[in-house]
Amino acid sequence: MIDEGIKVDLILTDPPYDMPSTKAGGKSELAKSIQGAFDELKNANLTNGITYEFLDLMVQLQDNINIYIWCNLKQIKFYLDYFIDKHKCKWDEIIWYKTNAMPCFHNKYLTDKEYCLYFRKGGYCNPVNYETAKTVYSLPINILDKKKYGHPTIKPLPIIKNLIINSTHEGDLILDPFAGSGTTLVASKQLGRNYIGFEIDEKYVDICRKRINEEVSI
Ligand SMILES: C[S@@+](CC[C@H](N)C(=O)[O-])C[C@H]1O[C@@H](n2cnc3c(N)ncnc32)[C@H](O)[C@@H]1O
């Protein structure tokens, strides 16, 4: 239940991905590394996806739908069904092409892309220049940032900042209901936007607070 007085201008979020259980066979270093990466996400409750009820709550928080949601390939249909079929939104897709993805391609393509879907209905999207208007970002997974902020799925701050520049004005209110290490919140602060973040894990709440207070730039 949402208080009808509370409205946000933009939701930019990175909910848990919907991931099938992984049992990487074999004893090779690669198999161990794949299994380790999956177990790390599972232990952090990052493999169960989210529900349509949760999306309903997000929509209720906006006068105009203006939402960026990170997801994996499997979840794209789930989100399109909800935002396009049900809410008749316009949409776009931002890609983070990971230049150093894990070399895992047995009977499949590399998992070298992350998807950020953008849905709007009356929402604001006005890229300020050619650079912020692009939809594909080629960036490595930053292992140092993952270690520094202790979060397994940290997103690149430069991408998040561009999305915020394109879809909000200074002073607007941005919500990230799955804040993780606080990348959306730090970007919002750096760009003079107001922000609200929710995070279920105390460990990550502490990291968010530190990053916001220190205004650490990554
Ligand atoms: C994919 S991560 C977000 C990472 C973030 N984009 C970053 O750059 O650090 C999702 C986060 O949502 C949190 N989470 C999962 N379920 C939640 C819930 N019901 N309420 C609030 N946070 C939740 C997890 O603890 C995790 O930190």
Coordinates of C-alpha atoms in Angstrom, one line a residue, residues 92-209:
D92 CA 14.2 1.4 -25.2
E93 CA 17.0 -0.9 -24.3
I94 CA 20.4 0.2 -22.9
I95 CA 23.2 -2.4 -23.3
W96 CA 26.3 -2.7 -21.1
Y97 CA 28.6 -4.8 -23.3
K98 CA 31.1 -6.4 -20.8
T99 CA 34.4 -6.4 -22.5
N100 CA 35.9 -8.9 -20.1
A101 CA 33.0 -11.4 -19.6
M102 CA 33.7 -14.8 -18.2
P103 CA 35.0 -17.1 -21.0
C104 CA 32.1 -19.5 -20.7
F105 CA 30.7 -20.6 -24.1
H106 CA 30.1 -24.4 -23.9
N107 CA 26.9 -24.9 -26.0
K108 CA 26.0 -21.3 -25.7
Y109 CA 27.0 -17.7 -26.5
L110 CA 29.0 -15.6 -24.0
T111 CA 27.1 -13.9 -21.3
D112 CA 28.7 -10.6 -22.2
K113 CA 25.7 -8.2 -22.1
E114 CA 23.6 -6.7 -19.3
Y115 CA 20.3 -5.1 -20.3
C116 CA 18.7 -2.0 -18.8
L117 CA 15.2 -1.5 -20.1
Y118 CA 13.7 1.9 -20.2
F119 CA 9.9 2.4 -20.0
R120 CA 8.1 5.6 -20.1
K121 CA 4.5 6.9 -20.5
G122 CA 4.7 10.7 -20.2
G123 CA 8.2 10.2 -18.7
Y124 CA 11.0 12.5 -19.6
C125 CA 13.8 11.5 -21.9
N126 CA 15.9 14.2 -23.4
P127 CA 19.6 13.3 -23.9
V128 CA 21.8 16.4 -23.7
N129 CA 24.3 15.3 -26.4
Y130 CA 25.4 12.5 -28.7
E131 CA 27.4 10.9 -25.9
T132 CA 24.6 10.6 -23.4
A133 CA 22.1 9.5 -26.2
K134 CA 24.0 6.3 -26.9
T135 CA 22.4 3.0 -26.0
V136 CA 25.5 0.7 -26.0
Y137 CA 28.3 1.0 -23.4
S138 CA 31.5 -1.0 -23.8
L139 CA 33.0 -1.3 -20.4
P140 CA 34.8 -4.0 -18.4
I141 CA 33.4 -5.5 -15.2
N142 CA 35.3 -3.5 -12.7
I143 CA 36.7 -6.1 -10.4
L144 CA 38.4 -3.4 -8.2
D145 CA 35.0 -1.7 -7.6
K146 CA 33.4 -5.1 -6.8
K147 CA 36.1 -5.7 -4.2
K148 CA 36.2 -2.1 -2.9
Y149 CA 32.4 -1.9 -2.3
G150 CA 31.9 -5.6 -1.6
H151 CA 28.9 -5.9 -3.9
P152 CA 28.7 -8.7 -6.5
T153 CA 26.6 -6.9 -9.0
I154 CA 27.7 -3.3 -8.8
K155 CA 26.8 -1.3 -11.9
P156 CA 29.1 1.3 -13.6
L157 CA 28.6 4.8 -12.3
P158 CA 29.2 6.5 -15.7
I159 CA 26.2 4.6 -17.2
I160 CA 23.9 5.4 -14.4
K161 CA 24.9 9.1 -14.5
N162 CA 24.0 9.4 -18.2
L163 CA 20.6 7.8 -17.7
I164 CA 19.8 10.2 -14.8
I165 CA 21.0 13.2 -16.9
N166 CA 18.7 12.1 -19.8
S167 CA 15.6 11.5 -17.8
T168 CA 15.5 14.0 -14.9
H169 CA 16.1 17.6 -14.1
E170 CA 18.1 19.0 -11.1
G171 CA 16.1 18.7 -7.9
D172 CA 14.0 15.8 -9.2
L173 CA 13.4 12.8 -6.9
I174 CA 14.9 9.5 -7.8
L175 CA 14.0 6.1 -6.2
D176 CA 16.1 2.9 -6.2
P177 CA 14.2 0.2 -4.3
F178 CA 17.1 -2.3 -4.7
A179 CA 20.0 0.0 -3.9
G180 CA 22.8 -2.5 -3.4
S181 CA 26.0 -0.6 -2.9
G182 CA 24.2 2.7 -3.7
T183 CA 25.4 3.5 -7.3
T184 CA 22.1 5.1 -8.2
L185 CA 22.1 7.2 -5.0
V186 CA 25.7 8.4 -5.4
A187 CA 25.0 9.3 -9.1
S188 CA 21.9 11.2 -8.0
K189 CA 23.7 13.1 -5.3
Q190 CA 26.6 14.0 -7.7
L191 CA 24.1 15.4 -10.2
G192 CA 22.1 17.5 -7.8
R193 CA 19.0 15.2 -7.7
N194 CA 17.2 14.1 -4.6
Y195 CA 17.1 10.4 -3.9
I196 CA 15.5 7.6 -1.9
G197 CA 17.0 4.1 -1.7
F198 CA 15.8 0.8 -0.1
E199 CA 18.2 -2.0 0.6
I200 CA 17.3 -5.2 2.6
D201 CA 20.9 -6.2 3.6
E202 CA 22.4 -4.2 6.4
K203 CA 25.9 -4.8 5.1
Y204 CA 25.0 -3.0 1.8
V205 CA 23.1 -0.3 3.7
D206 CA 26.4 0.6 5.4
I207 CA 28.2 0.6 2.1
C208 CA 25.6 2.9 0.6
R209 CA 25.9 5.3 3.5

